Coordinates of C-alpha atoms in Angstrom, one line a residue:
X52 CA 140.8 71.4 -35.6
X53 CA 142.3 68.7 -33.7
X54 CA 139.6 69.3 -31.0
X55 CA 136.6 68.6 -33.2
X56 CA 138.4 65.7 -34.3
X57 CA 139.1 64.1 -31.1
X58 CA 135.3 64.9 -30.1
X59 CA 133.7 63.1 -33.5
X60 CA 135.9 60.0 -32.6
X61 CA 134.2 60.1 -29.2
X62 CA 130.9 60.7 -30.8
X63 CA 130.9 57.5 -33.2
X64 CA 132.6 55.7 -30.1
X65 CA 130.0 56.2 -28.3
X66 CA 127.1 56.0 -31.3
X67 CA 128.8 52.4 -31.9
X68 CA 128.5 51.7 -27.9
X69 CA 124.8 52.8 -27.8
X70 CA 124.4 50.5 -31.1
X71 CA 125.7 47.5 -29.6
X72 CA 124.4 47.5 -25.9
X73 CA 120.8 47.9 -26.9
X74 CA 120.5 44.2 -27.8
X75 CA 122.6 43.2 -25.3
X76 CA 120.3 45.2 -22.7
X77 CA 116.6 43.3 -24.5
X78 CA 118.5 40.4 -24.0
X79 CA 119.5 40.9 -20.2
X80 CA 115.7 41.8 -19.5
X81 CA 114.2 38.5 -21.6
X82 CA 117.1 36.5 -19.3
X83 CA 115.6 38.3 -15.9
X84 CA 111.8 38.1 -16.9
X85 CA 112.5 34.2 -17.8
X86 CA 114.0 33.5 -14.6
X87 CA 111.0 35.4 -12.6
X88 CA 108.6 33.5 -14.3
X89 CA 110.6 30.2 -13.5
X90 CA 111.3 31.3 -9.8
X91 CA 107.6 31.5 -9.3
X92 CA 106.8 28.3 -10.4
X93 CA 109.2 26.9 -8.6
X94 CA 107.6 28.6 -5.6
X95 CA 104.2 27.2 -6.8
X96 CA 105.5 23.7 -6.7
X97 CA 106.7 24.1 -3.3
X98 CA 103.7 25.5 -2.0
X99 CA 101.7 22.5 -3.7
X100 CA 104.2 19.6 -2.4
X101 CA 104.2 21.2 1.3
X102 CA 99.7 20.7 0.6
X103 CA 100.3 17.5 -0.5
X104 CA 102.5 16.2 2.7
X105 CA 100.4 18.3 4.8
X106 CA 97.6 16.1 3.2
X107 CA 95.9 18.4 1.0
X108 CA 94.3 21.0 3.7
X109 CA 92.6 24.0 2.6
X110 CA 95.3 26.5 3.4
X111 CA 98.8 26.1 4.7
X112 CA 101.1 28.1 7.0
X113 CA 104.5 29.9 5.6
X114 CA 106.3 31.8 7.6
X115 CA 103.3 32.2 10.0
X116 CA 101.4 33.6 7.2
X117 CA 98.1 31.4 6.4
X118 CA 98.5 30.8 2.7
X119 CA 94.6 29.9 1.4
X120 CA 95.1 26.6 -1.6
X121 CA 92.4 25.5 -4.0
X122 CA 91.1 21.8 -4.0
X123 CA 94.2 21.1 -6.7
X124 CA 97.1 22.5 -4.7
X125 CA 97.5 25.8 -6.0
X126 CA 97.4 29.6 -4.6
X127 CA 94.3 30.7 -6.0
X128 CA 93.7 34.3 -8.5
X129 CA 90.8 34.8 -6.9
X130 CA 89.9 34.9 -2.8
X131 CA 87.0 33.6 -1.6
X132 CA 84.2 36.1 -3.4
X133 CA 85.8 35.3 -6.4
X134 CA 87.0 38.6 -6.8
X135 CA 91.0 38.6 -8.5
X136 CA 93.8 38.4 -6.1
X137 CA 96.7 38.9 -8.5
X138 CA 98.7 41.4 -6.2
X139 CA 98.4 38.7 -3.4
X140 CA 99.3 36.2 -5.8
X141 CA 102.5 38.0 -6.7
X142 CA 103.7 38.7 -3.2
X143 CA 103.4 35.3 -2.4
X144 CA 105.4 33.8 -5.1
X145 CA 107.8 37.0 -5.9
X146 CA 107.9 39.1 -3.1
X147 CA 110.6 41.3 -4.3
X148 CA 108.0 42.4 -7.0
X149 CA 111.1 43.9 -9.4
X150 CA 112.6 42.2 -12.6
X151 CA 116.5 43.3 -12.5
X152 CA 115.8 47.1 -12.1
X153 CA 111.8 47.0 -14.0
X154 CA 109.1 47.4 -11.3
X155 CA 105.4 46.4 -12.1
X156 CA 103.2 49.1 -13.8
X157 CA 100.0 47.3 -14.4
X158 CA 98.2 44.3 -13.7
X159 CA 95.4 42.9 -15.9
X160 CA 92.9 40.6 -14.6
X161 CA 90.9 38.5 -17.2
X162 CA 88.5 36.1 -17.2
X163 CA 88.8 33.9 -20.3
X164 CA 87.5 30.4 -21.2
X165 CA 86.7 29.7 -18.1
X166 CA 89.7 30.5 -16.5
X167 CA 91.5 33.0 -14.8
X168 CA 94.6 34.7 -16.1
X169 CA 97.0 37.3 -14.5
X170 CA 98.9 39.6 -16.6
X171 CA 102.2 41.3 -14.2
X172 CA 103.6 44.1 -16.7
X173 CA 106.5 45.9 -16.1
X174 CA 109.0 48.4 -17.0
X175 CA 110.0 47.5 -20.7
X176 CA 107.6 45.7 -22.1
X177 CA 108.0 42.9 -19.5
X178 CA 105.0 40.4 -19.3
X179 CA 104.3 37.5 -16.5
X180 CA 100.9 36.1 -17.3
X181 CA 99.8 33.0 -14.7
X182 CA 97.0 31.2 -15.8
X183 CA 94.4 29.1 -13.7
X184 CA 92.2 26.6 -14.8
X185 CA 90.9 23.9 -12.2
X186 CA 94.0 21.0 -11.9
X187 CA 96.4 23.5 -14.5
X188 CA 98.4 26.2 -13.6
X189 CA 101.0 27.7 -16.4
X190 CA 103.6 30.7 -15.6
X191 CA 104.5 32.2 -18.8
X192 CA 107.2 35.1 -19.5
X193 CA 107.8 37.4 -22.6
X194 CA 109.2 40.7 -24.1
X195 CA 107.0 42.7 -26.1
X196 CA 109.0 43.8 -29.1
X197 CA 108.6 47.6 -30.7

């Protein structure tokens, strides 16, 4: 008797735990897509100010690695037969490729409105879309709810 109820004490212990770290765990993963999303641009801005004091050549060098620019500054989507480059895109501006312990699944590639948008999703409903359009580039981060 006492055994069974020592173990439904540990059952609603651990019912209440499971309860209450769920939330705490979406918001961990909203926190760590948010600051992937930021740590990109932040690595787009650098790669557009080291163009603009190398006076705005057609590619620059990183790290010995030739990095290819459009005419505005920024690492294009595409490469030069205008066919998406998203998975380059990514390693250049988040080479660790993982949000906390989420790895990509999927990207999508889309052309819409006459620009070009990059859709990184990962583990958990974890989206990073970058979007292109001639002088604009926006790095945007969200959780899809259930």
């Amino acid at each position: 008797m006492l055994f069974v109820m020592w173990m439904s004490i540990v059952a609603s212990i651990v019912a209440v735990f499971a309860r209450v770290w769920q939330p705490v765990e979406l918001e961990a993963y909203k926190a760590g897509t948010e600051l992937a999303a930021r740590r990109m641009l932040e690595v787009a801005n650098q790669y557009k100010q080291e163009w603009l004091l190398q006076g705005k050549p057609a590619q620059i060098v990183v790290e010995g690695q030739a990095v290819p620019l459009t005419r505005y500054g920024w690492v294009p989507l595409v490469d030069e037969q205008e066919q998406f480059a998203c998975q380059r895109w990514l390693a250049l501006h988040y080479p660790d490729g993982k949000i906390l312990d989420s790895s990509l699944q999927s990207v999508r590639e889309r052309w819409i409105n006459q620009a070009y948008q990059c859709e990184f999703n990962y583990d958990f409903k974890q989206i990073i879309v970058v979007y292109q359009k001639d002088k604009i580039q926006k790095i945007s981060a969200e959780i899809l709810s259930e």
